[in-house]
Amino acid sequence: MKSGKQRRAEIMEKRHARIPVKESFDVYVLPAPAGAILSNREVLRNNNTYGLLPLFYVDYAFNCRDCGCAQIWTGKQQKWWYEIMQGNINSVAIRCRPCRKVEQQRKKQAREAHLSGLAAKQKQ
Ligand SMILES: [Zn+2]
């Protein structure tokens, strides 16, 4: 009588003969939609992600978080953000340009207040 291990080897051999090995599916050869801006994945390599990198950038519609106005983050802006500015691959636009300027100003003031407070504390 054959052992379980031998029996299993036989079964697997038959199974491999019967079922052909699937060709590996390369998602990166899929065609991009019209008007999309192709990504340069060599530049995106710095993103330490297990997820797929974008194949292309398409215009992204969103409402500003602060004022609620409808905005479009264009594919060209996305390419600039991800590839030239090396922005995080999971980040997306959330504020319109005027609201972004206000937020940057608010953060700058908060940082200055924090650092001046820290400096005053360390002097004591
Ligand atoms: Zn806004």
mmCIF file of N, CA and C and ligand atoms in Angstrom:
data_model
loop_
_atom_site.group_PDB
_atom_site.id
_atom_site.type_symbol
_atom_site.label_atom_id
_atom_site.label_comp_id
_atom_site.label_asym_id
_atom_site.label_seq_id
_atom_site.Cartn_x
_atom_site.Cartn_y
_atom_site.Cartn_z
ATOM 1 N N MET A 1 0.837 -1.202 0.000
ATOM 2 C CA MET A 1 0.000 0.000 0.000
ATOM 3 C C MET A 1 0.868 1.247 0.000
ATOM 4 N N LYS A 2 0.441 2.260 -0.749
ATOM 5 C CA LYS A 2 1.200 3.504 -0.843
ATOM 6 C C LYS A 2 0.939 4.378 0.368
ATOM 7 N N SER A 3 1.959 5.132 0.703
ATOM 8 C CA SER A 3 1.791 6.069 1.824
ATOM 9 C C SER A 3 0.987 7.287 1.359
ATOM 10 N N GLY A 4 0.508 8.038 2.284
ATOM 11 C CA GLY A 4 -0.248 9.247 1.965
ATOM 12 C C GLY A 4 0.575 10.220 1.141
ATOM 13 N N LYS A 5 1.880 10.285 1.451
ATOM 14 C CA LYS A 5 2.774 11.206 0.745
ATOM 15 C C LYS A 5 2.908 10.804 -0.725
ATOM 16 N N GLN A 6 3.069 9.493 -0.963
ATOM 17 C CA GLN A 6 3.184 8.990 -2.343
ATOM 18 C C GLN A 6 1.886 9.223 -3.102
ATOM 19 N N ARG A 7 0.789 8.944 -2.430
ATOM 20 C CA ARG A 7 -0.534 9.111 -3.044
ATOM 21 C C ARG A 7 -0.741 10.584 -3.431
ATOM 22 N N ARG A 8 -0.365 11.476 -2.521
ATOM 23 C CA ARG A 8 -0.521 12.916 -2.763
ATOM 24 C C ARG A 8 0.329 13.360 -3.953
ATOM 25 N N ALA A 9 1.557 12.844 -4.041
ATOM 26 C CA ALA A 9 2.440 13.192 -5.160
ATOM 27 C C ALA A 9 1.816 12.770 -6.484
ATOM 28 N N GLU A 10 1.209 11.576 -6.491
ATOM 29 C CA GLU A 10 0.543 11.098 -7.716
ATOM 30 C C GLU A 10 -0.622 12.005 -8.106
ATOM 31 N N ILE A 11 -1.426 12.341 -7.114
ATOM 32 C CA ILE A 11 -2.589 13.194 -7.378
ATOM 33 C C ILE A 11 -2.156 14.546 -7.933
ATOM 34 N N MET A 12 -1.134 15.130 -7.320
ATOM 35 C CA MET A 12 -0.672 16.450 -7.760
ATOM 36 C C MET A 12 -0.092 16.386 -9.172
ATOM 37 N N GLU A 13 0.594 15.291 -9.475
ATOM 38 C CA GLU A 13 1.170 15.113 -10.809
ATOM 39 C C GLU A 13 0.060 15.072 -11.868
ATOM 40 N N LYS A 14 -0.978 14.281 -11.579
ATOM 41 C CA LYS A 14 -2.124 14.203 -12.499
ATOM 42 C C LYS A 14 -2.796 15.568 -12.658
ATOM 43 N N ARG A 15 -2.932 16.248 -11.546
ATOM 44 C CA ARG A 15 -3.609 17.548 -11.552
ATOM 45 C C ARG A 15 -2.824 18.560 -12.401
ATOM 46 N N HIS A 16 -1.501 18.559 -12.249
ATOM 47 C CA HIS A 16 -0.676 19.493 -13.034
ATOM 48 C C HIS A 16 -0.719 19.170 -14.517
ATOM 49 N N ALA A 17 -0.841 17.869 -14.838
ATOM 50 C CA ALA A 17 -0.934 17.467 -16.241
ATOM 51 C C ALA A 17 -2.266 17.904 -16.835
ATOM 52 N N ARG A 18 -3.321 17.838 -15.995
ATOM 53 C CA ARG A 18 -4.668 18.153 -16.474
ATOM 54 C C ARG A 18 -4.908 19.661 -16.608
ATOM 55 N N ILE A 19 -4.493 20.441 -15.587
ATOM 56 C CA ILE A 19 -4.772 21.878 -15.576
ATOM 57 C C ILE A 19 -3.538 22.644 -16.060
ATOM 58 N N PRO A 20 -3.659 23.368 -17.182
ATOM 59 C CA PRO A 20 -2.499 24.122 -17.667
ATOM 60 C C PRO A 20 -2.162 25.283 -16.718
ATOM 61 N N VAL A 21 -0.885 25.599 -16.633
ATOM 62 C CA VAL A 21 -0.438 26.705 -15.788
ATOM 63 C C VAL A 21 -0.911 28.011 -16.423
ATOM 64 N N LYS A 22 -1.567 28.839 -15.621
ATOM 65 C CA LYS A 22 -2.081 30.107 -16.143
ATOM 66 C C LYS A 22 -0.926 31.032 -16.510
ATOM 67 N N GLU A 23 -1.106 31.732 -17.609
ATOM 68 C CA GLU A 23 -0.100 32.723 -17.981
ATOM 69 C C GLU A 23 -0.162 33.862 -16.974
ATOM 70 N N SER A 24 0.987 34.376 -16.611
ATOM 71 C CA SER A 24 0.979 35.465 -15.632
ATOM 72 C C SER A 24 0.329 36.691 -16.277
ATOM 73 N N PHE A 25 -0.485 37.343 -15.506
ATOM 74 C CA PHE A 25 -1.264 38.468 -16.007
ATOM 75 C C PHE A 25 -0.541 39.763 -15.676
ATOM 76 N N ASP A 26 -0.116 40.487 -16.672
ATOM 77 C CA ASP A 26 0.612 41.743 -16.449
ATOM 78 C C ASP A 26 -0.358 42.906 -16.593
ATOM 79 N N VAL A 27 -0.702 43.506 -15.454
ATOM 80 C CA VAL A 27 -1.670 44.600 -15.469
ATOM 81 C C VAL A 27 -1.085 45.843 -16.145
ATOM 82 N N TYR A 28 0.249 45.942 -16.190
ATOM 83 C CA TYR A 28 0.884 47.141 -16.716
ATOM 84 C C TYR A 28 0.882 47.228 -18.239
ATOM 85 N N VAL A 29 0.366 46.215 -18.920
ATOM 86 C CA VAL A 29 0.292 46.315 -20.378
ATOM 87 C C VAL A 29 -1.100 46.727 -20.846
ATOM 88 N N LEU A 30 -2.009 46.951 -19.905
ATOM 89 C CA LEU A 30 -3.356 47.366 -20.291
ATOM 90 C C LEU A 30 -3.326 48.757 -20.929
ATOM 91 N N PRO A 31 -4.193 49.007 -21.916
ATOM 92 C CA PRO A 31 -4.183 50.326 -22.558
ATOM 93 C C PRO A 31 -4.767 51.403 -21.644
ATOM 94 N N ALA A 32 -4.223 52.611 -21.740
ATOM 95 C CA ALA A 32 -4.708 53.731 -20.926
ATOM 96 C C ALA A 32 -5.898 54.374 -21.633
ATOM 97 N N PRO A 33 -6.853 54.927 -20.878
ATOM 98 C CA PRO A 33 -7.981 55.610 -21.523
ATOM 99 C C PRO A 33 -7.535 56.885 -22.228
ATOM 100 N N ALA A 34 -8.339 57.347 -23.159
ATOM 101 C CA ALA A 34 -7.995 58.548 -23.916
ATOM 102 C C ALA A 34 -7.888 59.746 -22.978
ATOM 103 N N GLY A 35 -6.902 60.574 -23.191
ATOM 104 C CA GLY A 35 -6.728 61.768 -22.375
ATOM 105 C C GLY A 35 -5.971 61.528 -21.089
ATOM 106 N N ALA A 36 -5.631 60.286 -20.808
ATOM 107 C CA ALA A 36 -4.888 59.989 -19.580
ATOM 108 C C ALA A 36 -3.410 60.305 -19.790
ATOM 109 N N ILE A 37 -2.763 60.688 -18.712
ATOM 110 C CA ILE A 37 -1.331 60.970 -18.760
ATOM 111 C C ILE A 37 -0.616 59.768 -18.189
ATOM 112 N N LEU A 38 0.263 59.167 -18.966
ATOM 113 C CA LEU A 38 0.956 57.956 -18.533
ATOM 114 C C LEU A 38 1.930 58.272 -17.408
ATOM 115 N N SER A 39 2.025 57.323 -16.485
ATOM 116 C CA SER A 39 2.945 57.511 -15.358
ATOM 117 C C SER A 39 4.322 56.958 -15.722
ATOM 118 N N ASN A 40 5.306 57.451 -15.006
ATOM 119 C CA ASN A 40 6.664 56.937 -15.143
ATOM 120 C C ASN A 40 6.942 56.131 -13.879
ATOM 121 N N ARG A 41 6.780 54.820 -13.982
ATOM 122 C CA ARG A 41 6.855 54.004 -12.769
ATOM 123 C C ARG A 41 8.267 53.877 -12.228
ATOM 124 N N GLU A 42 9.270 54.154 -13.043
ATOM 125 C CA GLU A 42 10.659 54.144 -12.544
ATOM 126 C C GLU A 42 10.828 55.223 -11.483
ATOM 127 N N VAL A 43 10.169 56.372 -11.699
ATOM 128 C CA VAL A 43 10.254 57.476 -10.751
ATOM 129 C C VAL A 43 9.433 57.178 -9.498
ATOM 130 N N LEU A 44 8.362 56.407 -9.679
ATOM 131 C CA LEU A 44 7.472 56.104 -8.549
ATOM 132 C C LEU A 44 8.002 54.985 -7.663
ATOM 133 N N ARG A 45 9.135 54.386 -8.037
ATOM 134 C CA ARG A 45 9.704 53.269 -7.281
ATOM 135 C C ARG A 45 9.985 53.631 -5.834
ATOM 136 N N ASN A 46 10.239 54.927 -5.559
ATOM 137 C CA ASN A 46 10.582 55.333 -4.201
ATOM 138 C C ASN A 46 9.436 55.061 -3.232
ATOM 139 N N ASN A 47 8.206 54.909 -3.770
ATOM 140 C CA ASN A 47 7.070 54.625 -2.909
ATOM 141 C C ASN A 47 7.196 53.211 -2.376
ATOM 142 N N ASN A 48 7.314 53.117 -1.081
ATOM 143 C CA ASN A 48 7.498 51.814 -0.448
ATOM 144 C C ASN A 48 6.130 51.184 -0.239
ATOM 145 N N THR A 49 5.568 50.646 -1.305
ATOM 146 C CA THR A 49 4.213 50.104 -1.223
ATOM 147 C C THR A 49 4.153 48.706 -1.821
ATOM 148 N N TYR A 50 3.260 47.899 -1.259
ATOM 149 C CA TYR A 50 2.996 46.585 -1.840
ATOM 150 C C TYR A 50 1.917 46.701 -2.909
ATOM 151 N N GLY A 51 1.219 47.834 -2.937
ATOM 152 C CA GLY A 51 0.135 48.029 -3.883
ATOM 153 C C GLY A 51 0.664 48.307 -5.276
ATOM 154 N N LEU A 52 -0.240 48.320 -6.224
ATOM 155 C CA LEU A 52 0.150 48.621 -7.595
ATOM 156 C C LEU A 52 0.397 50.120 -7.739
ATOM 157 N N LEU A 53 1.366 50.456 -8.540
ATOM 158 C CA LEU A 53 1.622 51.865 -8.828
ATOM 159 C C LEU A 53 0.665 52.297 -9.938
ATOM 160 N N PRO A 54 0.332 53.583 -10.009
ATOM 161 C CA PRO A 54 -0.621 54.008 -11.046
ATOM 162 C C PRO A 54 -0.058 53.813 -12.450
ATOM 163 N N LEU A 55 -0.923 53.413 -13.360
ATOM 164 C CA LEU A 55 -0.542 53.236 -14.758
ATOM 165 C C LEU A 55 -0.584 54.565 -15.479
ATOM 166 N N PHE A 56 -1.542 55.406 -15.065
ATOM 167 C CA PHE A 56 -1.761 56.690 -15.719
ATOM 168 C C PHE A 56 -2.488 57.587 -14.743
ATOM 169 N N TYR A 57 -2.562 58.861 -15.068
ATOM 170 C CA TYR A 57 -3.273 59.817 -14.235
ATOM 171 C C TYR A 57 -4.452 60.366 -15.026
ATOM 172 N N VAL A 58 -5.613 60.368 -14.398
ATOM 173 C CA VAL A 58 -6.794 60.981 -15.003
ATOM 174 C C VAL A 58 -7.292 62.079 -14.063
ATOM 175 N N ASP A 59 -7.997 63.049 -14.631
ATOM 176 C CA ASP A 59 -8.513 64.156 -13.828
ATOM 177 C C ASP A 59 -9.364 63.611 -12.683
ATOM 178 N N TYR A 60 -9.155 64.182 -11.518
ATOM 179 C CA TYR A 60 -9.816 63.700 -10.308
ATOM 180 C C TYR A 60 -10.684 64.822 -9.765
ATOM 181 N N ALA A 61 -11.988 64.587 -9.718
ATOM 182 C CA ALA A 61 -12.926 65.601 -9.232
ATOM 183 C C ALA A 61 -13.116 65.441 -7.734
ATOM 184 N N PHE A 62 -13.132 66.555 -7.027
ATOM 185 C CA PHE A 62 -13.340 66.499 -5.577
ATOM 186 C C PHE A 62 -13.953 67.804 -5.120
ATOM 187 N N ASN A 63 -14.505 67.789 -3.908
ATOM 188 C CA ASN A 63 -15.010 69.006 -3.296
ATOM 189 C C ASN A 63 -14.020 69.437 -2.228
ATOM 190 N N CYS A 64 -13.728 70.726 -2.219
ATOM 191 C CA CYS A 64 -12.784 71.255 -1.244
ATOM 192 C C CYS A 64 -13.282 70.962 0.172
ATOM 193 N N ARG A 65 -12.367 70.528 1.030
ATOM 194 C CA ARG A 65 -12.736 70.157 2.400
ATOM 195 C C ARG A 65 -13.209 71.378 3.198
ATOM 196 N N ASP A 66 -12.648 72.542 2.901
ATOM 197 C CA ASP A 66 -12.967 73.721 3.710
ATOM 198 C C ASP A 66 -14.146 74.518 3.160
ATOM 199 N N CYS A 67 -14.126 74.858 1.873
ATOM 200 C CA CYS A 67 -15.203 75.705 1.342
ATOM 201 C C CYS A 67 -16.244 74.915 0.552
ATOM 202 N N GLY A 68 -15.958 73.665 0.220
ATOM 203 C CA GLY A 68 -16.948 72.821 -0.436
ATOM 204 C C GLY A 68 -17.101 73.034 -1.933
ATOM 205 N N CYS A 69 -16.263 73.889 -2.524
ATOM 206 C CA CYS A 69 -16.401 74.140 -3.960
ATOM 207 C C CYS A 69 -15.896 72.929 -4.749
ATOM 208 N N ALA A 70 -16.498 72.722 -5.914
ATOM 209 C CA ALA A 70 -16.100 71.612 -6.783
ATOM 210 C C ALA A 70 -14.780 71.943 -7.457
ATOM 211 N N GLN A 71 -13.869 71.008 -7.436
ATOM 212 C CA GLN A 71 -12.542 71.221 -7.992
ATOM 213 C C GLN A 71 -12.133 70.027 -8.830
ATOM 214 N N ILE A 72 -11.162 70.236 -9.708
ATOM 215 C CA ILE A 72 -10.591 69.138 -10.488
ATOM 216 C C ILE A 72 -9.089 69.137 -10.287
ATOM 217 N N TRP A 73 -8.569 67.993 -9.877
ATOM 218 C CA TRP A 73 -7.128 67.794 -9.770
ATOM 219 C C TRP A 73 -6.705 67.108 -11.059
ATOM 220 N N THR A 74 -6.075 67.850 -11.936
ATOM 221 C CA THR A 74 -5.805 67.332 -13.280
ATOM 222 C C THR A 74 -4.701 66.267 -13.264
ATOM 223 N N GLY A 75 -4.702 65.482 -14.307
ATOM 224 C CA GLY A 75 -3.686 64.446 -14.450
ATOM 225 C C GLY A 75 -2.281 65.030 -14.470
ATOM 226 N N LYS A 76 -2.152 66.191 -15.089
ATOM 227 C CA LYS A 76 -0.846 66.861 -15.171
ATOM 228 C C LYS A 76 -0.357 67.272 -13.778
ATOM 229 N N GLN A 77 -1.291 67.793 -12.962
ATOM 230 C CA GLN A 77 -0.946 68.173 -11.582
ATOM 231 C C GLN A 77 -0.582 66.945 -10.755
ATOM 232 N N GLN A 78 -1.291 65.847 -11.006
ATOM 233 C CA GLN A 78 -1.004 64.613 -10.269
ATOM 234 C C GLN A 78 0.393 64.096 -10.610
ATOM 235 N N LYS A 79 0.726 64.149 -11.905
ATOM 236 C CA LYS A 79 2.055 63.697 -12.333
ATOM 237 C C LYS A 79 3.126 64.536 -11.654
ATOM 238 N N TRP A 80 2.898 65.844 -11.604
ATOM 239 C CA TRP A 80 3.842 66.743 -10.945
ATOM 240 C C TRP A 80 3.967 66.370 -9.467
ATOM 241 N N TRP A 81 2.859 66.163 -8.805
ATOM 242 C CA TRP A 81 2.869 65.871 -7.367
ATOM 243 C C TRP A 81 3.570 64.554 -7.059
ATOM 244 N N TYR A 82 3.205 63.501 -7.784
ATOM 245 C CA TYR A 82 3.744 62.177 -7.468
ATOM 246 C C TYR A 82 5.167 61.989 -7.979
ATOM 247 N N GLU A 83 5.484 62.530 -9.144
ATOM 248 C CA GLU A 83 6.756 62.187 -9.772
ATOM 249 C C GLU A 83 7.823 63.251 -9.557
ATOM 250 N N ILE A 84 7.456 64.520 -9.573
ATOM 251 C CA ILE A 84 8.466 65.565 -9.401
ATOM 252 C C ILE A 84 8.617 65.926 -7.930
ATOM 253 N N MET A 85 7.472 66.143 -7.251
ATOM 254 C CA MET A 85 7.537 66.481 -5.825
ATOM 255 C C MET A 85 7.681 65.241 -4.949
ATOM 256 N N GLN A 86 7.599 64.059 -5.530
ATOM 257 C CA GLN A 86 7.739 62.787 -4.805
ATOM 258 C C GLN A 86 6.712 62.692 -3.665
ATOM 259 N N GLY A 87 5.494 63.133 -3.935
ATOM 260 C CA GLY A 87 4.432 63.056 -2.937
ATOM 261 C C GLY A 87 4.043 61.613 -2.662
ATOM 262 N N ASN A 88 3.500 61.387 -1.482
ATOM 263 C CA ASN A 88 3.077 60.040 -1.108
ATOM 264 C C ASN A 88 2.035 59.532 -2.090
ATOM 265 N N ILE A 89 2.171 58.269 -2.459
ATOM 266 C CA ILE A 89 1.300 57.690 -3.479
ATOM 267 C C ILE A 89 -0.149 57.587 -3.007
ATOM 268 N N ASN A 90 -0.359 57.603 -1.700
ATOM 269 C CA ASN A 90 -1.721 57.500 -1.165
ATOM 270 C C ASN A 90 -2.360 58.863 -0.939
ATOM 271 N N SER A 91 -1.629 59.940 -1.194
ATOM 272 C CA SER A 91 -2.183 61.266 -0.941
ATOM 273 C C SER A 91 -2.968 61.750 -2.157
ATOM 274 N N VAL A 92 -4.051 62.477 -1.880
ATOM 275 C CA VAL A 92 -4.863 63.069 -2.939
ATOM 276 C C VAL A 92 -5.161 64.516 -2.568
ATOM 277 N N ALA A 93 -5.612 65.294 -3.553
ATOM 278 C CA ALA A 93 -5.954 66.690 -3.299
ATOM 279 C C ALA A 93 -7.237 66.755 -2.482
ATOM 280 N N ILE A 94 -7.270 67.631 -1.474
ATOM 281 C CA ILE A 94 -8.484 67.772 -0.667
ATOM 282 C C ILE A 94 -8.940 69.219 -0.559
ATOM 283 N N ARG A 95 -8.062 70.187 -0.878
ATOM 284 C CA ARG A 95 -8.444 71.599 -0.749
ATOM 285 C C ARG A 95 -8.193 72.327 -2.070
ATOM 286 N N CYS A 96 -9.016 73.368 -2.328
ATOM 287 C CA CYS A 96 -8.802 74.215 -3.499
ATOM 288 C C CYS A 96 -7.587 75.105 -3.220
ATOM 289 N N ARG A 97 -7.097 75.774 -4.241
ATOM 290 C CA ARG A 97 -5.860 76.536 -4.092
ATOM 291 C C ARG A 97 -5.943 77.629 -3.019
ATOM 292 N N PRO A 98 -7.011 78.483 -3.010
ATOM 293 C CA PRO A 98 -7.071 79.514 -1.954
ATOM 294 C C PRO A 98 -7.120 78.914 -0.543
ATOM 295 N N CYS A 99 -7.904 77.835 -0.368
ATOM 296 C CA CYS A 99 -8.001 77.208 0.951
ATOM 297 C C CYS A 99 -6.674 76.572 1.345
ATOM 298 N N ARG A 100 -5.920 76.062 0.350
ATOM 299 C CA ARG A 100 -4.616 75.456 0.636
ATOM 300 C C ARG A 100 -3.650 76.526 1.138
ATOM 301 N N LYS A 101 -3.704 77.715 0.529
ATOM 302 C CA LYS A 101 -2.838 78.821 0.962
ATOM 303 C C LYS A 101 -3.161 79.210 2.399
ATOM 304 N N VAL A 102 -4.469 79.286 2.714
ATOM 305 C CA VAL A 102 -4.901 79.636 4.081
ATOM 306 C C VAL A 102 -4.404 78.587 5.067
ATOM 307 N N GLU A 103 -4.524 77.312 4.687
ATOM 308 C CA GLU A 103 -4.101 76.220 5.566
ATOM 309 C C GLU A 103 -2.582 76.243 5.783
ATOM 310 N N GLN A 104 -1.840 76.541 4.717
ATOM 311 C CA GLN A 104 -0.377 76.633 4.844
ATOM 312 C C GLN A 104 0.006 77.752 5.799
ATOM 313 N N GLN A 105 -0.712 78.883 5.701
ATOM 314 C CA GLN A 105 -0.450 80.032 6.571
ATOM 315 C C GLN A 105 -0.760 79.671 8.025
ATOM 316 N N ARG A 106 -1.896 78.978 8.224
ATOM 317 C CA ARG A 106 -2.300 78.571 9.573
ATOM 318 C C ARG A 106 -1.247 77.634 10.178
ATOM 319 N N LYS A 107 -0.776 76.673 9.389
ATOM 320 C CA LYS A 107 0.234 75.724 9.878
ATOM 321 C C LYS A 107 1.532 76.436 10.204
ATOM 322 N N LYS A 108 1.890 77.414 9.356
ATOM 323 C CA LYS A 108 3.133 78.161 9.571
ATOM 324 C C LYS A 108 3.061 78.915 10.898
ATOM 325 N N GLN A 109 1.933 79.585 11.158
ATOM 326 C CA GLN A 109 1.758 80.337 12.403
ATOM 327 C C GLN A 109 1.781 79.404 13.613
ATOM 328 N N ALA A 110 1.121 78.252 13.480
ATOM 329 C CA ALA A 110 1.080 77.281 14.587
ATOM 330 C C ALA A 110 2.481 76.766 14.883
ATOM 331 N N ARG A 111 3.259 76.524 13.828
ATOM 332 C CA ARG A 111 4.628 76.023 13.993
ATOM 333 C C ARG A 111 5.494 77.072 14.686
ATOM 334 N N GLU A 112 5.331 78.318 14.259
ATOM 335 C CA GLU A 112 6.115 79.399 14.881
ATOM 336 C C GLU A 112 5.778 79.542 16.355
ATOM 337 N N ALA A 113 4.471 79.479 16.676
ATOM 338 C CA ALA A 113 4.043 79.586 18.078
ATOM 339 C C ALA A 113 4.618 78.428 18.890
ATOM 340 N N HIS A 114 4.597 77.251 18.308
ATOM 341 C CA HIS A 114 5.117 76.066 19.000
ATOM 342 C C HIS A 114 6.616 76.193 19.251
ATOM 343 N N LEU A 115 7.355 76.572 18.207
ATOM 344 C CA LEU A 115 8.811 76.637 18.325
ATOM 345 C C LEU A 115 9.243 77.780 19.248
ATOM 346 N N SER A 116 8.526 78.920 19.206
ATOM 347 C CA SER A 116 8.893 80.022 20.102
ATOM 348 C C SER A 116 8.594 79.646 21.557
ATOM 349 N N GLY A 117 7.495 78.926 21.760
ATOM 350 C CA GLY A 117 7.169 78.445 23.099
ATOM 351 C C GLY A 117 8.206 77.472 23.608
ATOM 352 N N LEU A 118 8.657 76.592 22.726
ATOM 353 C CA LEU A 118 9.693 75.608 23.071
ATOM 354 C C LEU A 118 10.998 76.303 23.434
ATOM 355 N N ALA A 119 11.345 77.319 22.630
ATOM 356 C CA ALA A 119 12.592 78.068 22.873
ATOM 357 C C ALA A 119 12.515 78.791 24.223
ATOM 358 N N ALA A 120 11.347 79.396 24.524
ATOM 359 C CA ALA A 120 11.173 80.092 25.796
ATOM 360 C C ALA A 120 11.268 79.126 26.963
ATOM 361 N N LYS A 121 10.761 77.930 26.784
ATOM 362 C CA LYS A 121 10.788 76.904 27.844
ATOM 363 C C LYS A 121 12.214 76.443 28.120
ATOM 364 N N GLN A 122 12.992 76.301 27.038
ATOM 365 C CA GLN A 122 14.351 75.817 27.198
ATOM 366 C C GLN A 122 15.283 76.866 27.803
ATOM 367 N N LYS A 123 14.908 78.129 27.699
ATOM 368 C CA LYS A 123 15.739 79.200 28.262
ATOM 369 C C LYS A 123 15.688 79.195 29.798
ATOM 370 N N GLN A 124 14.546 78.774 30.319
ATOM 371 C CA GLN A 124 14.365 78.821 31.793
ATOM 372 C C GLN A 124 15.320 77.878 32.531
HETATM 373 ZN ZN ZN B 1 -11.743 75.668 -0.832
#
